[in-house]
Amino acid sequence: MKRTLGVCYYPEHWPEDIWADDAARMVQAGLSWVRIGEFAWQRLEPQSGVMDFGWLDRAIDVLGNAGLKIILGTPTATPPRWMLDKHPDMLAIDEQGRPRGFGSRRHYCFSHQGFRAESKRITRLLAQRYGSKEHIQAWQTDNEYACHDTTRSYSYAATEGFQHWLAQKYQSPAALNRAWGNVFWSMDYDDFVDIGLPNLTVTEPNHPHVLDFYRYSSDMVVQFNREQVVEIRAHSAAPIIHNYMGRETSFDHFKVGADLDIASWDSYPIGFLSDRIEGSPEHKRRFLRQGDPDNQAFHHDLYRAVGRAGGAQSDAGGRWWVMEQQPGPVNWAPYNPAPLPGMARLWAWEAFAHGAETVCYFRWRQAPFAQEQMHAGLLRTDSADAPALAEALQVSQEINALPEVGTARADVALVFDYESAWAWEAQPQGADFDQFRLAFSAYRACRRAGLNVDIVPPDCGDLSAYKFTLAPGIMHLSAPLRAALAATTALIGPRTDTKTEHLSIPTPLGPNVPSLNASVVLTESLPPDVGVPLENGGKFVHWREVLEGEAPVQLRTNDGHAAIIGDKLRYLAGWPDDATWDMILRDLCADVGLTHHALPDGLRLRDTETHRFVFNYAPEPIHWNGTEIPAAGVHWQTL
Ligand code: GAL
């Protein structure tokens, strides 16, 4: 399979007489795919029930006849204004009880059955009309579920839906009261219809109440997506994709992915560094125009796993794409610098090295109007080439020159669990405890060591093909995951298996992994400037636990407690700082016979079946293994 490039295009933004020229220039730039339609509901249905497909018919013909393959988006992220007259209560309600207003996008509530029917209807009309059209080679459902904090809605529709969901899950109020521990503060319920949403309480709501609401909200995203999938599949055999976001944990992507054929995500490396990735001020300055050297790779590996939920392509993962790739400055981060020359090429190659089939740049021409007028495209607003266009062309020529680079299974597995993210969001116990942040700190250490990582879901099954597995922060181990970890070399903790599935403390105390024979008897969270020193010179930050047990102690804190305990399966009793993660990985690598590289800052590796790729995220050239890799440069060699 040849890797391909594409672009996001909005024919409805431009006069019809320039579409053909745009399409020809896309083909000249080496692009094969064009994504259209995902925000065009109002142009497709200017008034309720009054359809105007003519312009889309013509756009599809112009683009398709130019040789482009089309990804058609369902437009449900942008319900038109008339929809509110029909369904005034379809607006999502925020946690403070305020409706989320019209005038941007994603203002709908996933629980609103009237809006759900509208979403099915518009999807059905598109699928019926275009499902057998040869130019439509893929579909995209909606756009970036959860973006702009839109998974959870505290609406009346959500309240009713949640009550019904709870009744199904617990069958009786007594069972729910027991599971939640409602005897505490006289919170027992006699009837499911009395249960409200866990917002606007006087002090904090009960954690299992919150966790169940987060589970319910995630299920609504899964259902909403599935309803569209059913409509599309009835009329089309083309693969169905969703474009997920970066650092978004509010719904279970593995469950949505199970209904889709291909996972994709929207990669804005520079926006994300400024907007949502932790790093020291020096780190953020150093990578200002390149993005964090590990954030893209983390999401590539995560979404390869999400793609796999829709069907394994190989041992190494499922089908996945980058649906939107940053081409220049964005408009939405606190600061919006331009990429270093070369980065629009590097990001695409990094995605391919991690197994992406396709990378689509966002967007073709910068819009001179509306919210994103300061967001770069491959063309400027005046239609002249923007800098990323030449880089896209270069990538397309390189793809043609390079033999296929298959995706290899990685040596290291990292378990990532959305439920744990919700659990710790409901009950952080320390302001800095965040599941993404913890998993990402482990991932970054693997990357500094030059290791290839497969991110795996909690129902991953057998882990014995990996040299070792990391499972930090997994609140509750299912029996199969517990057995899979016990049968391999693994490092679990902090916080792993320290709760029941209802987010209470188990008896006996966790982790309940027989070979470990240790339990967490005390936890403390720490402010950012305080650490717990370890015997080997490192420290725990944010979080530490005190363990009791018989297992061999691998490392101690300076105050004499076990920091790492166990043998093949080890438990980590705190959140390591970077230097400690490096030491931990060096030891694990030595134990299982893997090379630990200790790479220069900004240099990153990724092995495919046939090639080793070297990426230089640093703003200066780096010499490594006899080769000089320029700033923002990519180097590959056969393995
Ligand atoms: C994405 C979104 C696009 C566009 C882009 C701008 O999150 O899917 O529609 O808004 O950001 O960077």
Short mmCIF file of C-alpha atoms in Angstrom, two decimals, residues 17-353:
data_model
loop_
_atom_site.label_atom_id
_atom_site.label_comp_id
_atom_site.label_asym_id
_atom_site.label_seq_id
_atom_site.Cartn_x
_atom_site.Cartn_y
_atom_site.Cartn_z
CA ASP A 17 -15.68 28.88 -11.11
CA ILE A 18 -12.44 28.34 -9.20
CA TRP A 19 -13.15 24.75 -8.10
CA ALA A 20 -11.66 23.17 -11.23
CA ASP A 21 -8.45 25.16 -10.90
CA ASP A 22 -8.21 24.29 -7.21
CA ALA A 23 -8.66 20.60 -8.03
CA ALA A 24 -5.98 20.71 -10.72
CA ARG A 25 -3.53 22.39 -8.34
CA MET A 26 -4.25 19.78 -5.67
CA VAL A 27 -3.38 17.02 -8.12
CA GLN A 28 -0.23 18.89 -9.21
CA ALA A 29 0.83 19.13 -5.57
CA GLY A 30 0.71 15.35 -5.34
CA LEU A 31 -2.47 15.16 -3.25
CA SER A 32 -4.78 12.17 -3.77
CA TRP A 33 -7.57 12.82 -1.25
CA VAL A 34 -9.87 15.74 -0.55
CA ARG A 35 -12.19 15.94 2.45
CA ILE A 36 -15.35 17.98 2.03
CA GLY A 37 -18.76 18.66 3.47
CA GLU A 38 -18.34 18.36 7.22
CA PHE A 39 -19.62 21.85 8.08
CA ALA A 40 -22.06 22.39 5.19
CA TRP A 41 -25.42 21.49 6.74
CA GLN A 42 -26.94 24.92 6.23
CA ARG A 43 -25.95 24.99 2.54
CA LEU A 44 -27.32 21.46 2.07
CA GLU A 45 -30.56 22.16 3.91
CA PRO A 46 -31.17 25.94 4.00
CA GLN A 47 -34.54 25.39 5.67
CA SER A 48 -35.85 22.39 7.49
CA GLY A 49 -36.68 19.76 4.90
CA VAL A 50 -35.67 21.93 1.92
CA MET A 51 -32.64 20.28 0.39
CA ASP A 52 -30.06 21.75 -1.99
CA PHE A 53 -27.68 19.05 -3.14
CA GLY A 54 -26.95 20.64 -6.52
CA TRP A 55 -23.76 22.43 -5.51
CA LEU A 56 -22.40 19.34 -3.74
CA ASP A 57 -23.19 17.14 -6.76
CA ARG A 58 -21.17 19.54 -8.91
CA ALA A 59 -18.31 19.87 -6.42
CA ILE A 60 -18.01 16.08 -6.17
CA ASP A 61 -17.90 15.80 -9.95
CA VAL A 62 -15.30 18.54 -10.36
CA LEU A 63 -13.01 17.12 -7.67
CA GLY A 64 -13.56 13.49 -8.59
CA ASN A 65 -13.12 14.07 -12.31
CA ALA A 66 -9.79 15.77 -11.60
CA GLY A 67 -8.65 12.43 -10.16
CA LEU A 68 -9.11 13.14 -6.45
CA LYS A 69 -10.64 10.63 -4.05
CA ILE A 70 -13.26 12.22 -1.82
CA ILE A 71 -13.90 11.83 1.90
CA LEU A 72 -17.42 13.07 2.51
CA GLY A 73 -18.15 14.34 6.01
CA THR A 74 -21.54 14.24 7.70
CA PRO A 75 -22.29 17.86 8.69
CA THR A 76 -23.63 17.20 12.18
CA ALA A 77 -21.04 19.28 14.05
CA THR A 78 -22.79 22.39 12.68
CA PRO A 79 -26.58 22.20 13.06
CA PRO A 80 -28.05 25.30 11.34
CA ARG A 81 -29.89 28.04 13.19
CA TRP A 82 -33.33 26.82 12.07
CA MET A 83 -32.70 23.61 14.00
CA LEU A 84 -33.03 25.57 17.25
CA ASP A 85 -36.53 26.68 16.33
CA LYS A 86 -37.44 23.05 15.81
CA HIS A 87 -35.59 21.75 18.90
CA PRO A 88 -35.03 24.66 21.30
CA ASP A 89 -33.75 22.26 23.99
CA MET A 90 -31.13 20.55 21.81
CA LEU A 91 -28.37 22.88 23.02
CA ALA A 92 -25.80 21.30 25.29
CA ILE A 93 -25.83 22.65 28.86
CA ASP A 94 -22.50 23.29 30.55
CA GLU A 95 -21.57 22.17 34.06
CA GLN A 96 -22.67 25.53 35.44
CA GLY A 97 -26.14 24.97 33.97
CA ARG A 98 -25.75 27.47 31.11
CA PRO A 99 -26.84 26.67 27.55
CA ARG A 100 -24.00 26.64 25.02
CA GLY A 101 -25.00 29.28 22.50
CA PHE A 102 -25.39 29.21 18.73
CA GLY A 103 -22.75 31.01 16.65
CA SER A 104 -19.85 28.60 16.37
CA ARG A 105 -20.19 24.80 16.26
CA ARG A 106 -20.71 21.62 18.31
CA HIS A 107 -23.59 23.18 20.27
CA TYR A 108 -25.70 20.01 20.34
CA CYS A 109 -26.41 17.68 23.25
CA PHE A 110 -25.57 14.02 22.51
CA SER A 111 -28.54 12.88 24.61
CA HIS A 112 -31.18 14.89 22.74
CA GLN A 113 -33.31 12.37 20.86
CA GLY A 114 -34.80 14.99 18.53
CA PHE A 115 -31.36 16.09 17.41
CA ARG A 116 -30.24 12.47 17.15
CA ALA A 117 -33.12 11.87 14.72
CA GLU A 118 -32.02 14.92 12.67
CA SER A 119 -28.46 13.64 12.59
CA LYS A 120 -29.62 10.23 11.35
CA ARG A 121 -31.84 11.89 8.76
CA ILE A 122 -29.17 14.11 7.19
CA THR A 123 -26.71 11.21 7.24
CA ARG A 124 -29.27 8.94 5.54
CA LEU A 125 -29.96 11.55 2.83
CA LEU A 126 -26.25 11.91 2.08
CA ALA A 127 -25.65 8.16 2.12
CA GLN A 128 -28.61 7.52 -0.18
CA ARG A 129 -27.50 10.16 -2.63
CA TYR A 130 -23.75 9.56 -2.66
CA GLY A 131 -23.29 6.03 -1.26
CA SER A 132 -22.72 4.43 -4.61
CA LYS A 133 -20.93 7.37 -6.21
CA GLU A 134 -17.48 6.14 -7.20
CA HIS A 135 -15.74 9.41 -6.28
CA ILE A 136 -16.75 8.96 -2.63
CA GLN A 137 -13.98 6.71 -1.35
CA ALA A 138 -14.43 7.32 2.38
CA TRP A 139 -16.79 8.91 4.89
CA GLN A 140 -16.13 10.99 7.97
CA THR A 141 -18.69 11.01 10.78
CA ASP A 142 -19.29 14.45 12.35
CA ASN A 143 -16.12 16.38 13.28
CA GLU A 144 -13.91 15.97 16.34
CA TYR A 145 -16.30 14.56 18.91
CA ALA A 146 -15.64 16.20 22.29
CA CYS A 147 -13.69 19.16 20.93
CA HIS A 148 -14.46 22.42 22.77
CA ASP A 149 -15.48 20.39 25.84
CA THR A 150 -18.65 19.03 24.30
CA THR A 151 -18.96 15.40 25.42
CA ARG A 152 -20.76 16.11 28.68
CA SER A 153 -24.01 17.99 28.71
CA TYR A 154 -25.94 18.74 31.90
CA SER A 155 -29.29 19.00 30.16
CA TYR A 156 -32.74 17.65 30.91
CA ALA A 157 -32.31 15.14 28.06
CA ALA A 158 -29.07 13.95 29.64
CA THR A 159 -30.72 13.65 33.06
CA GLU A 160 -33.45 11.41 31.67
CA GLY A 161 -31.00 9.41 29.63
CA PHE A 162 -28.69 8.97 32.61
CA GLN A 163 -31.52 7.75 34.83
CA HIS A 164 -32.48 5.17 32.25
CA TRP A 165 -28.84 4.11 31.83
CA LEU A 166 -28.46 3.71 35.60
CA ALA A 167 -31.64 1.65 35.84
CA GLN A 168 -30.28 -0.70 33.19
CA LYS A 169 -26.93 -0.95 34.89
CA TYR A 170 -27.98 -1.40 38.52
CA GLN A 171 -31.50 -2.83 38.17
CA SER A 172 -32.49 -1.58 41.64
CA PRO A 173 -31.89 1.65 43.58
CA ALA A 174 -30.61 -0.46 46.48
CA ALA A 175 -27.86 -1.92 44.29
CA LEU A 176 -26.89 1.58 43.13
CA ASN A 177 -26.89 2.91 46.69
CA ARG A 178 -24.56 0.11 47.75
CA ALA A 179 -22.23 0.55 44.78
CA TRP A 180 -21.97 4.31 45.28
CA GLY A 181 -21.81 4.20 49.08
CA ASN A 182 -24.80 6.52 49.33
CA VAL A 183 -25.24 5.86 53.04
CA PHE A 184 -22.52 8.48 53.48
CA TRP A 185 -24.24 11.91 53.90
CA SER A 186 -27.76 10.36 53.53
CA MET A 187 -27.58 10.29 49.74
CA ASP A 188 -29.65 7.09 49.21
CA TYR A 189 -32.23 7.07 46.41
CA ASP A 190 -35.58 5.28 46.41
CA ASP A 191 -36.17 5.62 42.68
CA PHE A 192 -33.97 6.13 39.61
CA VAL A 193 -36.07 9.14 38.56
CA ASP A 194 -34.81 10.99 41.65
CA ILE A 195 -31.18 10.88 40.52
CA GLY A 196 -29.83 14.12 39.11
CA LEU A 197 -26.61 14.90 37.31
CA PRO A 198 -23.48 15.39 39.42
CA ASN A 199 -23.22 19.16 38.89
CA LEU A 200 -24.19 22.18 40.97
CA THR A 201 -23.88 20.23 44.23
CA VAL A 202 -22.90 22.23 47.30
CA THR A 203 -19.58 20.54 47.80
CA GLU A 204 -18.06 17.79 45.69
CA PRO A 205 -20.46 15.20 44.31
CA ASN A 206 -19.93 11.52 45.10
CA HIS A 207 -17.11 10.16 42.89
CA PRO A 208 -18.88 7.04 41.58
CA HIS A 209 -21.85 9.24 40.67
CA VAL A 210 -19.48 11.39 38.61
CA LEU A 211 -17.72 8.38 37.11
CA ASP A 212 -20.98 6.80 36.04
CA PHE A 213 -22.07 10.08 34.46
CA TYR A 214 -18.80 10.21 32.54
CA ARG A 215 -19.36 6.60 31.43
CA TYR A 216 -22.89 7.44 30.36
CA SER A 217 -21.70 10.53 28.43
CA SER A 218 -19.08 8.46 26.64
CA ASP A 219 -21.72 5.89 25.72
CA MET A 220 -23.83 8.67 24.17
CA VAL A 221 -20.94 9.56 21.84
CA VAL A 222 -20.61 5.88 20.91
CA GLN A 223 -24.35 5.65 20.18
CA PHE A 224 -24.46 8.90 18.23
CA ASN A 225 -21.59 7.76 16.04
CA ARG A 226 -23.03 4.27 15.61
CA GLU A 227 -26.34 5.70 14.40
CA GLN A 228 -24.52 7.49 11.58
CA VAL A 229 -22.47 4.40 10.76
CA VAL A 230 -25.64 2.32 10.37
CA GLU A 231 -27.10 4.87 7.95
CA ILE A 232 -23.93 5.07 5.86
CA ARG A 233 -23.32 1.31 5.72
CA ALA A 234 -26.85 0.76 4.40
CA HIS A 235 -25.84 2.58 1.21
CA SER A 236 -22.06 2.54 0.90
CA ALA A 237 -19.18 0.11 1.07
CA ALA A 238 -16.58 2.87 1.50
CA PRO A 239 -14.64 2.94 4.78
CA ILE A 240 -15.93 5.15 7.59
CA ILE A 241 -13.57 7.32 9.59
CA HIS A 242 -13.82 9.79 12.46
CA ASN A 243 -11.28 12.56 13.05
CA TYR A 244 -10.43 12.47 16.76
CA MET A 245 -8.69 15.26 18.65
CA GLY A 246 -5.40 15.43 20.53
CA ARG A 247 -5.33 14.99 24.31
CA GLU A 248 -9.01 14.27 24.45
CA THR A 249 -10.05 11.66 26.97
CA SER A 250 -13.71 12.45 27.70
CA PHE A 251 -15.07 9.48 25.72
CA ASP A 252 -13.79 5.99 25.05
CA HIS A 253 -12.18 6.21 21.64
CA PHE A 254 -11.69 2.43 21.52
CA LYS A 255 -15.46 1.95 21.73
CA VAL A 256 -16.19 4.51 19.01
CA GLY A 257 -13.36 3.00 16.96
CA ALA A 258 -14.91 -0.46 17.16
CA ASP A 259 -17.73 0.75 14.86
CA LEU A 260 -15.42 2.40 12.32
CA ASP A 261 -12.98 1.17 9.69
CA ILE A 262 -10.23 3.73 10.08
CA ALA A 263 -9.20 5.97 12.99
CA SER A 264 -7.85 9.41 12.25
CA TRP A 265 -6.77 12.39 14.29
CA ASP A 266 -6.14 16.09 13.82
CA SER A 267 -2.52 16.94 14.45
CA TYR A 268 -1.64 20.53 15.35
CA PRO A 269 1.84 20.12 16.85
CA ILE A 270 2.59 23.79 17.48
CA GLY A 271 -0.89 24.65 18.67
CA PHE A 272 -0.84 21.71 21.09
CA LEU A 273 2.59 22.58 22.51
CA SER A 274 1.32 26.03 23.38
CA ASP A 275 -2.16 24.95 24.39
CA ARG A 276 -2.25 21.51 26.04
CA ILE A 277 1.10 19.83 26.63
CA GLU A 278 3.11 20.15 29.85
CA GLY A 279 6.70 21.30 29.51
CA SER A 280 9.17 23.65 31.14
CA PRO A 281 9.45 27.18 29.68
CA GLU A 282 12.82 26.16 28.14
CA HIS A 283 11.23 23.11 26.50
CA LYS A 284 8.41 25.24 25.09
CA ARG A 285 10.90 27.79 23.75
CA ARG A 286 13.13 25.12 22.21
CA PHE A 287 10.27 23.40 20.38
CA LEU A 288 8.18 26.52 19.73
CA ARG A 289 8.18 26.10 15.95
CA GLN A 290 8.31 22.31 15.82
CA GLY A 291 5.92 21.06 18.47
CA ASP A 292 6.66 18.65 21.29
CA PRO A 293 8.88 15.84 19.93
CA ASP A 294 6.67 13.13 21.47
CA ASN A 295 3.13 14.43 21.34
CA GLN A 296 2.48 13.58 17.70
CA ALA A 297 4.01 10.11 18.06
CA PHE A 298 1.95 9.40 21.19
CA HIS A 299 -1.27 10.14 19.33
CA HIS A 300 -0.12 8.24 16.23
CA ASP A 301 0.45 5.18 18.41
CA LEU A 302 -2.80 5.71 20.30
CA TYR A 303 -4.90 6.10 17.17
CA ARG A 304 -3.21 3.12 15.53
CA ALA A 305 -4.65 1.17 18.49
CA VAL A 306 -8.04 2.86 18.09
CA GLY A 307 -7.97 1.90 14.40
CA ARG A 308 -7.27 -1.64 15.48
CA ALA A 309 -10.47 -1.64 17.54
CA GLY A 310 -12.27 -1.45 14.17
CA GLY A 311 -10.43 -4.51 12.90
CA ALA A 312 -6.78 -5.54 13.06
CA GLN A 313 -4.87 -4.87 9.89
CA SER A 314 -1.81 -6.70 11.16
CA ASP A 315 -0.08 -7.53 14.42
CA ALA A 316 1.16 -3.98 14.44
CA GLY A 317 -2.22 -2.28 14.57
CA GLY A 318 -5.20 -1.07 12.63
CA ARG A 319 -5.87 1.42 9.87
CA TRP A 320 -5.34 5.04 10.76
CA TRP A 321 -4.78 8.46 9.17
CA VAL A 322 -3.99 12.04 10.08
CA MET A 323 -7.13 13.77 8.85
CA GLU A 324 -5.91 17.31 9.58
CA GLN A 325 -2.25 18.27 9.60
CA GLN A 326 -1.14 21.74 10.67
CA PRO A 327 0.42 23.54 7.69
CA GLY A 328 1.41 26.90 9.22
CA PRO A 329 0.29 29.11 12.14
CA VAL A 330 -3.10 28.23 13.62
CA ASN A 331 -5.48 30.78 15.14
CA TRP A 332 -6.62 29.15 18.37
CA ALA A 333 -3.65 28.71 20.70
CA PRO A 334 -2.49 31.40 23.12
CA TYR A 335 0.52 32.02 20.81
CA ASN A 336 0.63 30.94 17.18
CA PRO A 337 4.16 30.80 15.76
CA ALA A 338 4.94 29.57 12.26
CA PRO A 339 6.59 26.15 11.80
CA LEU A 340 10.29 25.91 11.01
CA PRO A 341 10.82 25.22 7.32
CA GLY A 342 10.74 21.44 6.96
CA MET A 343 8.23 20.68 9.72
CA ALA A 344 5.22 20.23 7.41
CA ARG A 345 7.32 17.51 5.75
CA LEU A 346 8.68 16.03 8.98
CA TRP A 347 5.22 15.70 10.57
CA ALA A 348 3.89 13.83 7.53
CA TRP A 349 6.84 11.43 7.46
CA GLU A 350 6.58 10.82 11.17
CA ALA A 351 2.93 9.83 10.73
CA PHE A 352 3.84 7.46 7.89
CA ALA A 353 6.62 5.93 9.97
#
